[in-house]
Amino acid sequence: MKIAFLGPQASFTQLAATQLFADDELLPKANILDCFTAVENGEADKAVVPLENSIEGTVSMTLDYLYKIPEIKIEAEAVMPIAHHLMIHPANEIHEIEKIYSHPQALAQSFHFLNTNFRDVQKQDFSSTAAAAKYISENPDLKRAAVANQFAAHLYGLKIINRNIQDFEQNHTRFIVISKQNTPYMNKNLSVLGEKSGLLITLPEDHPGGLHQVLSVFAWRKMNLSKIESRTLKTGLGNYFFFITVVGKWDAVLYENALKELIALNTEVDFLGSYREYLLKS
Amino acid sequence: MKIAFLGPQASFTQLAATQLFADDELLPKANILDCFTAVENGEADKAVVPLENSIEGTVSMTLDYLYKIPEIKIEAEAVMPIAHHLMIHPANEIHEIEKIYSHPQALAQSFHFLNTNFRDVQKQDFSSTAAAAKYISENPDLKRAAVANQFAAHLYGLKIINRNIQDFEQNHTRFIVISKQNTPYMNKNLSVLGEKSGLLITLPEDHPGGLHQVLSVFAWRKMNLSKIESRTLKTGLGNYFFFITVVGKWDAVLYENALKELIALNTEVDFLGSYREYLLKS
């Protein structure tokens, strides 16, 4: 199979994609739209894109394209602990380093470590952590370091000097696997954290209590929500759709009845699928 | 006053900050955390950071830092239509252009225009639209173009070749003004779109219907929500806080009673302020 992912090479999304699709052909894409387009036009069978907390790309775009391209569904969700490492070219020594390169969000997420240990070393923004690592590997004479993931260190032959320099241990990035098939993805080699279902719900009009009414459908059935996010419709200000994920194993009768009740409320519902949540390695 | 903003120079956030604070000193910051830190430690009186749909920085960070630093409140919200322009060095001609540089999200947002008119011209990612514009201005011999905003064109003396090349007319970026004062920001020179109030609500535990119970507090009072977003707590998977904005003019009794009722439900509530929503120029 061909799997599109949000590139460049050695991005965090590639780190997710290589674990989710170890035996498939991976196609790096420049942005989230290109990942959706590749699935839509058949160039790729599936795609791996960030859903939450990513430093690569504005994740709200993922929700917007799920809304705009209704034939694209979710096959799986995958959670990866964020781990940033400080790395240099093996020909260099850490005390020689004059500048540290990375994506601005990775620099921000490693602020306390960098501020404590490399306060006087200049930090410089790169378009991605992977691009910073690649640049380091190609310019050993410049005496630079990069903050990137260990996949980048491996791919570009860099030496990791400090591991896990991120400020918070419990920080995660979420990814989803998307396709047009609407069949759940299964992988016996990864830990399963749980099951959930995703829905996009558009309210008939903007009125007080509208969302409350929608959530009643889930509340009295004791269906627990694990995520809710409102997004502005592109038709103008003040119109919204909601991305909701419901926790738990798929129950045909319960869910089908909830969907019928949502439609009876005059909402538009795009059922994105019922799928597993996997745990990835950082 | 000193106003921190998410830089670099000529970023969309600077375009917002110059309209919101025309007479104040603006301090560019490398990332969203630095903006919050500058306000927290008193280096800046206020900061302008993206809240929604930005191509500069992961906006979920804004919600996380609002949660992590409770003394920082919201003074205003500002909406700016997104407008991307194609620009070149005035010494060049458009037919000579060999590469187009920009932030990957700006290239994605201009996909249809670029694909129709510059299909065979190579696109290359930059860490920001502003950095791309700056590079163009410094390298006239390279015959490159940039996709950036008109503030960048003006600042770096570039010639705009095509205006408004973004795919959707009705695409907006939202910003907030943050400070420790908790006093609403007022500006008579900008159009006011409305008034709203922001809250961060943490549920006592993860149980079915918990959010529904919280939204009941707003629903029966006919308080309309304009945004709701769940964010994972950094304590681990499965724990959430919610960012909610409520539409409408501040009503002391109604809102105070709603807050009391939320607290009676054992939720933790951080009231972020009641403030105006302004319309900015793109």
Coordinates of C-alpha atoms in Angstrom, one line a residue:
Chain A
M1 CA 0.0 0.0 0.0
K2 CA 1.0 3.6 -0.4
I3 CA 0.8 5.8 2.7
A4 CA 1.0 9.6 2.5
F5 CA 2.3 11.4 5.6
L6 CA 3.1 14.9 6.6
G7 CA 6.8 15.3 5.8
P8 CA 9.6 16.1 5.5
Q9 CA 11.7 12.9 5.9
A10 CA 12.4 12.3 9.7
S11 CA 9.4 14.4 10.8
F12 CA 7.4 13.2 13.8
T13 CA 4.7 12.1 11.5
Q14 CA 7.1 9.9 9.6
L15 CA 8.1 8.4 13.0
A16 CA 4.4 7.6 13.5
A17 CA 3.9 6.3 10.0
T18 CA 6.9 3.9 10.1
Q19 CA 5.4 2.3 13.2
L20 CA 1.8 2.2 11.9
F21 CA 2.9 1.0 8.4
A22 CA 6.2 -0.8 8.8
D23 CA 5.9 -2.7 5.5
D24 CA 4.3 -0.1 3.2
E25 CA 5.6 2.6 0.8
L26 CA 5.6 6.0 2.5
L27 CA 5.1 9.2 0.5
P28 CA 6.2 12.4 2.2
K29 CA 3.9 15.4 1.6
A30 CA 4.6 19.1 2.1
N31 CA 1.5 19.9 4.1
I32 CA -1.7 18.5 5.5
L33 CA -3.8 19.4 2.4
D34 CA -1.5 17.4 0.2
C35 CA -2.0 14.3 2.4
F36 CA -5.8 14.6 2.1
T37 CA -5.6 15.3 -1.7
A38 CA -3.4 12.2 -2.2
V39 CA -6.0 10.0 -0.4
E40 CA -8.9 11.8 -2.2
N41 CA -7.4 11.3 -5.8
G42 CA -6.2 7.8 -5.1
E43 CA -2.4 8.5 -5.2
A44 CA -2.2 7.1 -1.7
D45 CA -4.4 4.4 -0.1
K46 CA -4.1 6.0 3.4
A47 CA -2.4 9.0 5.1
V48 CA -1.0 9.7 8.5
V49 CA -1.7 13.3 9.7
P50 CA -1.4 15.0 13.1
L51 CA -4.7 15.5 15.0
E52 CA -3.5 17.2 18.2
N53 CA -0.5 19.0 19.7
S54 CA 1.8 18.7 16.7
I55 CA 4.7 21.0 16.0
E56 CA 4.3 20.2 12.3
G57 CA 1.5 22.1 10.7
T58 CA -1.6 23.7 12.1
V59 CA -3.7 20.8 13.3
S60 CA -7.0 22.7 12.9
M61 CA -6.4 22.1 9.2
T62 CA -6.9 18.4 9.8
L63 CA -10.4 19.0 11.2
D64 CA -11.2 21.4 8.4
Y65 CA -10.3 19.0 5.6
L66 CA -12.1 16.1 7.4
Y67 CA -15.2 18.4 7.2
K68 CA -14.5 19.5 3.6
I69 CA -13.9 16.1 2.2
P70 CA -16.7 13.9 3.6
E71 CA -15.6 10.7 1.8
I72 CA -12.4 10.6 3.9
K73 CA -12.8 8.7 7.2
I74 CA -10.7 7.9 10.2
E75 CA -9.2 4.3 10.5
A76 CA -7.1 4.7 13.7
E77 CA -5.8 7.2 16.2
A78 CA -2.2 6.9 17.5
V79 CA -0.6 8.7 20.5
M80 CA 3.1 9.3 20.7
P81 CA 5.0 10.8 23.7
I82 CA 7.0 13.8 22.6
A83 CA 10.7 13.3 23.0
H84 CA 13.3 15.9 21.9
H85 CA 17.0 15.2 21.8
L86 CA 20.0 17.5 21.4
M87 CA 22.2 16.2 18.6
I88 CA 25.5 17.1 16.9
H89 CA 27.6 16.0 14.0
P90 CA 29.9 13.1 15.2
A91 CA 32.9 15.1 14.0
N92 CA 32.1 17.9 16.5
E93 CA 32.3 18.2 20.3
I94 CA 29.4 19.6 22.3
H95 CA 31.5 22.4 24.0
E96 CA 32.4 23.8 20.5
I97 CA 28.7 24.3 19.6
E98 CA 27.9 27.9 18.6
K99 CA 24.3 27.7 17.5
I100 CA 21.3 25.4 18.1
Y101 CA 18.8 24.9 15.3
S102 CA 15.2 23.6 15.4
H103 CA 11.6 24.2 14.8
P104 CA 10.5 27.2 17.0
Q105 CA 8.0 25.0 18.9
A106 CA 10.6 22.3 19.7
L107 CA 12.9 25.1 21.0
A108 CA 10.0 26.3 23.1
Q109 CA 9.2 22.8 24.4
S110 CA 12.9 22.4 25.4
F111 CA 13.2 25.9 26.9
H112 CA 14.2 25.0 30.5
F113 CA 16.9 22.6 29.5
L114 CA 18.3 24.9 26.8
N115 CA 18.1 27.9 29.1
T116 CA 19.9 26.1 31.9
N117 CA 22.6 24.4 29.9
F118 CA 23.0 26.5 26.8
R119 CA 21.9 30.0 27.8
D120 CA 24.5 31.9 25.8
V121 CA 24.3 29.7 22.7
Q122 CA 22.2 31.3 20.0
K123 CA 19.0 29.5 19.0
Q124 CA 17.7 29.7 15.4
D125 CA 14.4 28.7 13.9
F126 CA 14.1 26.1 11.1
S127 CA 11.0 25.1 9.2
S128 CA 11.1 21.6 10.9
T129 CA 13.2 19.7 13.4
A130 CA 14.1 17.3 10.6
A131 CA 15.4 20.1 8.3
A132 CA 17.5 21.3 11.2
A133 CA 19.0 17.8 11.7
K134 CA 19.7 17.4 8.0
Y135 CA 21.5 20.8 7.9
I136 CA 23.7 19.8 10.8
S137 CA 24.6 16.5 9.1
E138 CA 25.6 18.4 5.9
N139 CA 27.6 21.2 7.6
P140 CA 30.0 19.7 10.2
D141 CA 32.4 22.6 9.8
L142 CA 29.8 25.1 11.1
K143 CA 29.7 23.6 14.7
R144 CA 25.9 23.6 15.1
A145 CA 23.5 21.4 17.2
A146 CA 19.9 20.4 16.4
V147 CA 16.9 19.6 18.6
A148 CA 15.1 16.8 16.8
N149 CA 13.7 13.2 17.3
Q150 CA 15.8 10.1 17.4
F151 CA 14.6 9.0 14.0
A152 CA 16.3 12.1 12.5
A153 CA 19.5 11.4 14.5
H154 CA 19.6 7.9 13.1
L155 CA 18.7 8.9 9.5
Y156 CA 21.3 11.7 9.3
G157 CA 24.0 9.9 11.4
L158 CA 24.0 12.4 14.2
K159 CA 25.3 11.9 17.8
I160 CA 22.7 12.4 20.5
I161 CA 24.3 14.4 23.4
N162 CA 21.2 14.9 25.6
R163 CA 18.1 12.8 25.6
N164 CA 14.5 13.8 26.5
I165 CA 15.3 17.5 26.9
Q166 CA 11.5 18.5 26.6
D167 CA 10.0 20.4 29.6
F168 CA 7.1 18.0 30.3
E169 CA 7.3 14.3 30.5
Q170 CA 3.6 13.8 29.9
N171 CA 3.3 15.6 26.6
H172 CA 1.8 13.7 23.6
T173 CA 1.1 14.2 19.9
R174 CA -1.9 12.5 18.4
F175 CA -2.1 11.3 14.8
I176 CA -4.9 9.8 12.8
V177 CA -4.9 7.3 9.9
I178 CA -7.3 8.5 7.2
S179 CA -8.7 6.7 4.1
K180 CA -11.8 6.4 1.9
Q181 CA -12.4 2.8 3.0
N182 CA -14.1 3.4 6.4
T183 CA -12.6 0.1 7.7
P184 CA -10.9 0.1 11.0
Y185 CA -7.1 -0.3 11.0
M186 CA -5.7 -3.2 13.0
N187 CA -2.1 -3.7 14.2
K188 CA -1.1 -6.6 16.5
N189 CA 2.4 -5.2 17.1
L190 CA 1.2 -2.0 18.8
S191 CA -0.4 -1.5 22.2
V192 CA -4.1 -0.6 22.1
L193 CA -5.2 2.2 24.5
G194 CA -8.9 1.9 23.8
E195 CA -11.6 2.3 21.2
K196 CA -13.4 5.5 20.1
S197 CA -15.7 6.9 17.5
G198 CA -15.4 10.3 15.7
L199 CA -18.2 12.5 14.5
L200 CA -18.4 15.9 12.8
I201 CA -21.7 17.6 13.8
T202 CA -23.0 20.8 12.2
L203 CA -25.7 22.7 14.1
P204 CA -28.7 23.8 12.1
E205 CA -28.3 27.4 13.3
D206 CA -26.4 29.3 16.0
H207 CA -28.7 29.3 19.0
P208 CA -28.2 29.2 22.8
G209 CA -28.2 25.6 24.1
G210 CA -27.8 24.1 20.6
L211 CA -24.6 22.2 21.6
H212 CA -26.1 21.3 24.9
Q213 CA -29.0 19.6 23.1
V214 CA -26.6 17.7 20.9
L215 CA -24.6 16.5 23.9
S216 CA -27.8 15.3 25.6
V217 CA -27.9 12.6 23.0
F218 CA -24.6 11.2 24.3
A219 CA -25.1 12.1 28.0
W220 CA -28.3 10.1 28.7
R221 CA -26.8 7.1 26.9
K222 CA -23.7 7.4 29.2
M223 CA -21.5 7.8 26.1
N224 CA -18.3 9.6 27.4
L225 CA -16.7 12.2 25.2
S226 CA -12.9 12.3 25.0
K227 CA -12.5 15.3 22.7
I228 CA -14.7 18.2 21.6
E229 CA -13.6 21.0 19.4
S230 CA -15.6 23.7 17.6
R231 CA -14.4 25.0 14.2
T232 CA -15.6 28.0 12.3
L233 CA -17.3 27.1 9.0
K234 CA -15.6 28.8 6.0
T235 CA -19.0 30.4 5.1
G236 CA -18.2 33.3 7.5
L237 CA -18.0 34.2 11.2
G238 CA -20.4 32.7 13.7
N239 CA -21.1 29.4 12.1
Y240 CA -19.5 26.3 13.6
F241 CA -19.1 22.6 13.3
F242 CA -18.0 20.3 16.1
F243 CA -15.5 17.5 16.1
I244 CA -16.4 15.0 18.8
T245 CA -14.9 11.7 19.8
V246 CA -16.8 9.2 21.9
V247 CA -15.0 6.8 24.2
G248 CA -15.6 3.1 24.2
K249 CA -16.3 0.0 22.2
W250 CA -18.6 0.3 19.2
D251 CA -22.2 -0.7 20.1
A252 CA -24.3 -0.9 16.9
V253 CA -27.7 -0.3 18.5
L254 CA -26.6 2.5 20.9
Y255 CA -24.6 4.4 18.3
E256 CA -27.1 4.0 15.5
N257 CA -29.9 5.3 17.8
A258 CA -27.7 8.2 18.8
L259 CA -27.1 9.0 15.2
K260 CA -30.8 8.9 14.4
E261 CA -31.5 11.2 17.3
L262 CA -28.9 13.7 16.1
I263 CA -30.4 13.8 12.7
A264 CA -33.9 14.3 14.2
L265 CA -32.4 17.4 15.8
N266 CA -31.7 18.7 12.3
T267 CA -28.0 18.5 12.7
E268 CA -25.7 17.4 9.9
V269 CA -23.7 14.4 11.0
D270 CA -20.6 13.0 9.3
F271 CA -19.7 9.7 11.1
L272 CA -15.9 9.4 10.7
G273 CA -15.7 5.9 12.0
S274 CA -15.2 3.7 15.0
Y275 CA -11.5 2.9 15.5
R276 CA -8.7 1.9 17.9
E277 CA -6.3 4.2 19.7
Y278 CA -2.7 2.9 19.6
L279 CA 0.3 3.8 21.6
L280 CA 3.5 4.6 19.6
K281 CA 7.1 4.8 20.7
S282 CA 8.7 8.2 20.8
Chain B
M1 CA 3.5 50.3 27.0
K2 CA 5.6 47.2 25.8
I3 CA 3.7 44.7 23.8
A4 CA 5.1 41.2 23.1
F5 CA 4.0 39.4 20.0
L6 CA 4.7 36.2 18.2
G7 CA 7.4 37.2 15.6
P8 CA 9.4 37.4 13.5
Q9 CA 9.1 40.9 12.1
A10 CA 6.3 41.1 9.5
S11 CA 4.5 38.0 10.9
F12 CA 0.7 38.0 10.7
T13 CA 0.7 38.5 14.5
Q14 CA 2.7 41.7 14.1
L15 CA 0.2 42.8 11.5
A16 CA -2.4 42.3 14.2
A17 CA -0.3 43.9 17.0
T18 CA 0.4 47.1 14.9
Q19 CA -3.4 47.6 14.5
L20 CA -4.2 46.8 18.1
F21 CA -1.3 48.8 19.6
A22 CA -0.5 51.5 17.0
D23 CA 1.4 53.8 19.5
D24 CA 3.2 51.2 21.7
E25 CA 6.6 49.5 21.6
L26 CA 6.4 46.0 20.0
L27 CA 8.7 43.2 21.2
P28 CA 9.0 40.3 18.7
K29 CA 9.2 36.9 20.4
A30 CA 10.3 33.5 18.9
N31 CA 7.4 31.5 20.1
I32 CA 4.1 31.5 22.1
L33 CA 5.8 30.5 25.4
D34 CA 8.1 33.5 25.2
C35 CA 5.1 35.8 24.8
F36 CA 3.5 34.4 27.9
T37 CA 6.7 34.5 29.8
A38 CA 7.3 38.1 28.9
V39 CA 3.9 39.0 30.3
E40 CA 4.4 36.8 33.4
N41 CA 7.7 38.3 34.4
G42 CA 6.8 41.9 33.6
E43 CA 9.1 42.4 30.6
A44 CA 5.9 43.2 28.6
D45 CA 2.7 44.8 29.7
K46 CA 0.6 42.7 27.3
A47 CA 1.1 40.2 24.4
V48 CA -0.7 39.4 21.2
V49 CA -0.8 35.7 20.4
P50 CA -2.8 33.6 17.9
L51 CA -5.9 31.8 19.2
E52 CA -7.2 30.0 16.2
N53 CA -6.3 29.1 12.6
S54 CA -2.9 30.6 12.6
I55 CA 0.0 29.4 10.4
E56 CA 2.5 30.7 12.9
G57 CA 2.9 28.3 15.8
T58 CA 0.7 25.6 17.3
V59 CA -2.3 27.5 18.6
S60 CA -3.2 24.7 21.2
M61 CA -0.1 26.0 23.0
T62 CA -2.0 29.3 23.6
L63 CA -4.7 27.3 25.5
D64 CA -2.2 25.3 27.4
Y65 CA -0.3 28.3 28.6
L66 CA -3.6 30.1 29.6
Y67 CA -4.3 27.0 31.7
K68 CA -0.7 26.8 33.1
I69 CA -0.4 30.5 34.1
P70 CA -3.7 31.4 35.8
E71 CA -2.7 35.0 36.5
I72 CA -2.7 35.7 32.7
K73 CA -6.1 36.8 31.4
I74 CA -7.7 37.8 28.1
E75 CA -8.2 41.5 27.3
A76 CA -9.5 41.3 23.8
E77 CA -10.0 39.0 20.8
A78 CA -9.3 40.2 17.2
V79 CA -10.2 38.6 13.9
M80 CA -8.2 39.1 10.8
P81 CA -9.2 37.9 7.3
I82 CA -6.3 35.8 5.9
A83 CA -4.8 37.4 2.7
H84 CA -1.8 35.9 0.9
H85 CA 0.0 37.8 -1.8
L86 CA 2.6 36.7 -4.3
M87 CA 5.6 39.1 -4.3
I88 CA 8.9 39.5 -5.9
H89 CA 12.0 41.8 -5.7
P90 CA 11.3 45.0 -7.8
A91 CA 14.5 44.3 -9.8
N92 CA 12.9 41.0 -11.1
E93 CA 10.1 40.2 -13.5
I94 CA 7.5 37.6 -12.7
H95 CA 8.2 35.4 -15.8
E96 CA 11.8 35.0 -14.6
I97 CA 10.8 33.4 -11.3
E98 CA 12.3 29.9 -10.7
K99 CA 11.2 29.2 -7.1
I100 CA 8.4 30.3 -4.8
Y101 CA 9.2 30.4 -1.0
S102 CA 6.8 30.5 1.9
H103 CA 5.6 28.8 5.1
P104 CA 4.2 25.4 4.1
Q105 CA 0.7 26.3 5.4
A106 CA 0.6 29.5 3.3
L107 CA 1.7 27.5 0.2
A108 CA -1.1 25.0 1.0
Q109 CA -3.7 27.8 1.5
S110 CA -2.7 29.2 -1.9
F111 CA -2.6 25.8 -3.6
H112 CA -5.2 26.4 -6.3
F113 CA -3.8 29.7 -7.5
L114 CA -0.2 28.4 -7.5
N115 CA -1.2 25.1 -9.1
T116 CA -3.0 26.9 -11.9
N117 CA -0.6 29.7 -12.6
F118 CA 2.8 28.4 -11.4
R119 CA 2.5 24.6 -11.7
D120 CA 6.0 24.0 -12.9
V121 CA 7.7 26.5 -10.5
Q122 CA 9.3 24.7 -7.5
K123 CA 7.8 25.6 -4.1
Q124 CA 10.1 25.6 -1.1
D125 CA 9.2 25.7 2.7
F126 CA 10.4 28.5 4.9
S127 CA 10.0 28.8 8.7
S128 CA 7.6 31.7 8.2
T129 CA 6.1 33.8 5.4
A130 CA 8.0 36.8 6.7
A131 CA 11.3 35.0 6.6
A132 CA 10.6 34.1 3.0
A133 CA 9.9 37.7 2.1
K134 CA 13.0 38.9 3.9
Y135 CA 15.1 36.3 1.9
I136 CA 13.6 37.5 -1.4
S137 CA 14.5 41.1 -0.6
E138 CA 18.1 40.2 0.2
N139 CA 18.7 38.0 -2.8
P140 CA 17.5 39.8 -6.0
D141 CA 19.9 37.8 -8.2
L142 CA 18.3 34.4 -7.3
K143 CA 14.9 35.3 -9.0
R144 CA 12.6 33.9 -6.3
A145 CA 9.1 34.9 -5.3
A146 CA 7.4 34.7 -1.8
V147 CA 3.9 34.2 -0.6
A148 CA 3.4 36.6 2.3
N149 CA 1.3 39.4 3.7
Q150 CA 1.3 43.0 2.5
F151 CA 3.0 44.2 5.7
A152 CA 6.0 42.0 4.7
A153 CA 5.9 43.4 1.1
H154 CA 5.9 46.9 2.5
L155 CA 8.6 46.3 5.1
Y156 CA 11.0 44.5 2.7
G157 CA 10.3 46.7 -0.3
L158 CA 8.8 43.9 -2.5
K159 CA 6.5 44.2 -5.4
I160 CA 3.1 42.5 -5.1
I161 CA 2.3 40.6 -8.4
N162 CA -0.9 38.9 -7.4
R163 CA -3.2 39.8 -4.5
N164 CA -5.5 37.5 -2.5
I165 CA -4.2 34.3 -3.9
Q166 CA -5.6 32.2 -0.9
D167 CA -8.1 29.5 -1.8
F168 CA -11.0 30.6 0.5
E169 CA -12.3 34.1 0.8
Q170 CA -13.8 33.6 4.3
N171 CA -10.8 32.3 6.1
H172 CA -9.9 34.1 9.3
T173 CA -7.2 34.1 12.0
R174 CA -8.0 34.9 15.5
F175 CA -5.7 36.6 18.0
I176 CA -6.0 37.4 21.7
V177 CA -4.5 40.2 23.8
I178 CA -3.3 38.8 27.1
S179 CA -2.1 40.5 30.3
K180 CA -2.1 40.2 34.1
Q181 CA -4.5 43.1 34.5
N182 CA -7.9 41.5 33.7
T183 CA -9.1 44.9 32.4
P184 CA -10.9 44.9 29.0
Y185 CA -9.0 46.5 26.1
M186 CA -10.7 49.3 24.3
N187 CA -10.0 50.7 20.9
K188 CA -12.2 53.3 19.2
N189 CA -10.4 53.0 15.8
L190 CA -11.4 49.4 15.2
S191 CA -14.8 47.9 14.4
V192 CA -16.3 45.9 17.3
L193 CA -17.9 42.6 16.2
G194 CA -19.3 41.7 19.6
E195 CA -18.6 40.9 23.2
K196 CA -17.7 37.5 24.8
S197 CA -16.3 35.9 27.9
G198 CA -13.7 33.2 28.1
L199 CA -13.5 30.4 30.7
L200 CA -11.2 27.4 31.4
I201 CA -13.1 24.6 33.1
T202 CA -11.5 21.5 34.5
L203 CA -13.9 18.6 35.3
P204 CA -13.5 16.9 38.6
E205 CA -13.1 13.5 37.0
D206 CA -13.6 11.9 33.6
H207 CA -17.2 10.6 33.6
P208 CA -20.0 10.3 31.0
G209 CA -22.2 13.4 30.8
G210 CA -19.7 15.5 32.8
L211 CA -19.4 18.1 30.1
H212 CA -23.1 18.0 29.4
Q213 CA -23.8 18.9 33.0
V214 CA -21.4 21.8 32.7
L215 CA -23.0 23.1 29.5
S216 CA -26.5 22.9 31.3
V217 CA -25.3 25.8 33.4
F218 CA -25.1 27.9 30.2
A219 CA -27.9 26.4 28.3
W220 CA -30.8 27.1 30.7
R221 CA -29.6 30.7 31.0
K222 CA -29.6 31.0 27.2
M223 CA -25.9 31.9 27.2
N224 CA -24.7 31.0 23.7
L225 CA -21.2 29.4 23.3
S226 CA -19.1 30.5 20.4
K227 CA -16.2 28.2 20.9
I228 CA -15.5 25.0 22.9
E229 CA -12.3 23.1 22.8
S230 CA -11.0 20.2 25.0
R231 CA -7.3 20.0 25.8
T232 CA -5.5 17.1 27.5
L233 CA -4.0 17.9 30.9
K234 CA -0.3 17.4 31.0
T235 CA -0.9 14.9 33.9
G236 CA -1.4 12.1 31.5
L237 CA -3.9 10.7 29.0
G238 CA -7.6 10.9 29.6
N239 CA -7.8 14.1 31.7
Y240 CA -9.1 17.2 30.1
F241 CA -9.8 20.9 30.5
F242 CA -12.2 22.9 28.3
F243 CA -11.8 26.3 26.8
I244 CA -15.2 27.9 26.3
T245 CA -16.2 31.3 25.1
V246 CA -19.7 32.6 25.8
V247 CA -21.3 35.2 23.4
G248 CA -22.8 38.4 24.6
K249 CA -22.6 41.4 26.8
W250 CA -21.3 40.9 30.3
D251 CA -24.2 40.6 32.7
A252 CA -22.9 40.6 36.3
V253 CA -25.7 38.7 38.0
L254 CA -26.2 36.1 35.3
Y255 CA -22.5 35.3 34.9
E256 CA -21.7 35.3 38.6
N257 CA -24.5 32.9 39.2
A258 CA -23.3 30.7 36.4
L259 CA -19.8 30.7 37.9
K260 CA -21.2 29.8 41.4
E261 CA -23.1 26.9 39.8
L262 CA -20.0 25.6 38.0
I263 CA -18.1 25.6 41.3
A264 CA -21.0 23.8 43.0
L265 CA -20.5 21.1 40.4
N266 CA -16.9 20.6 41.7
T267 CA -15.3 22.0 38.5
E268 CA -12.3 24.2 38.6
V269 CA -13.1 27.5 36.8
D270 CA -10.5 30.0 35.6
F271 CA -12.5 33.1 34.4
L272 CA -10.3 34.6 31.7
G273 CA -12.3 37.8 31.3
S274 CA -15.1 39.5 29.5
Y275 CA -13.9 41.3 26.4
R276 CA -14.6 42.7 23.0
E277 CA -14.0 41.1 19.6
Y278 CA -12.5 43.4 17.1
L279 CA -12.2 43.2 13.3
L280 CA -8.7 43.8 11.9
K281 CA -7.6 44.6 8.3
S282 CA -5.7 41.9 6.4

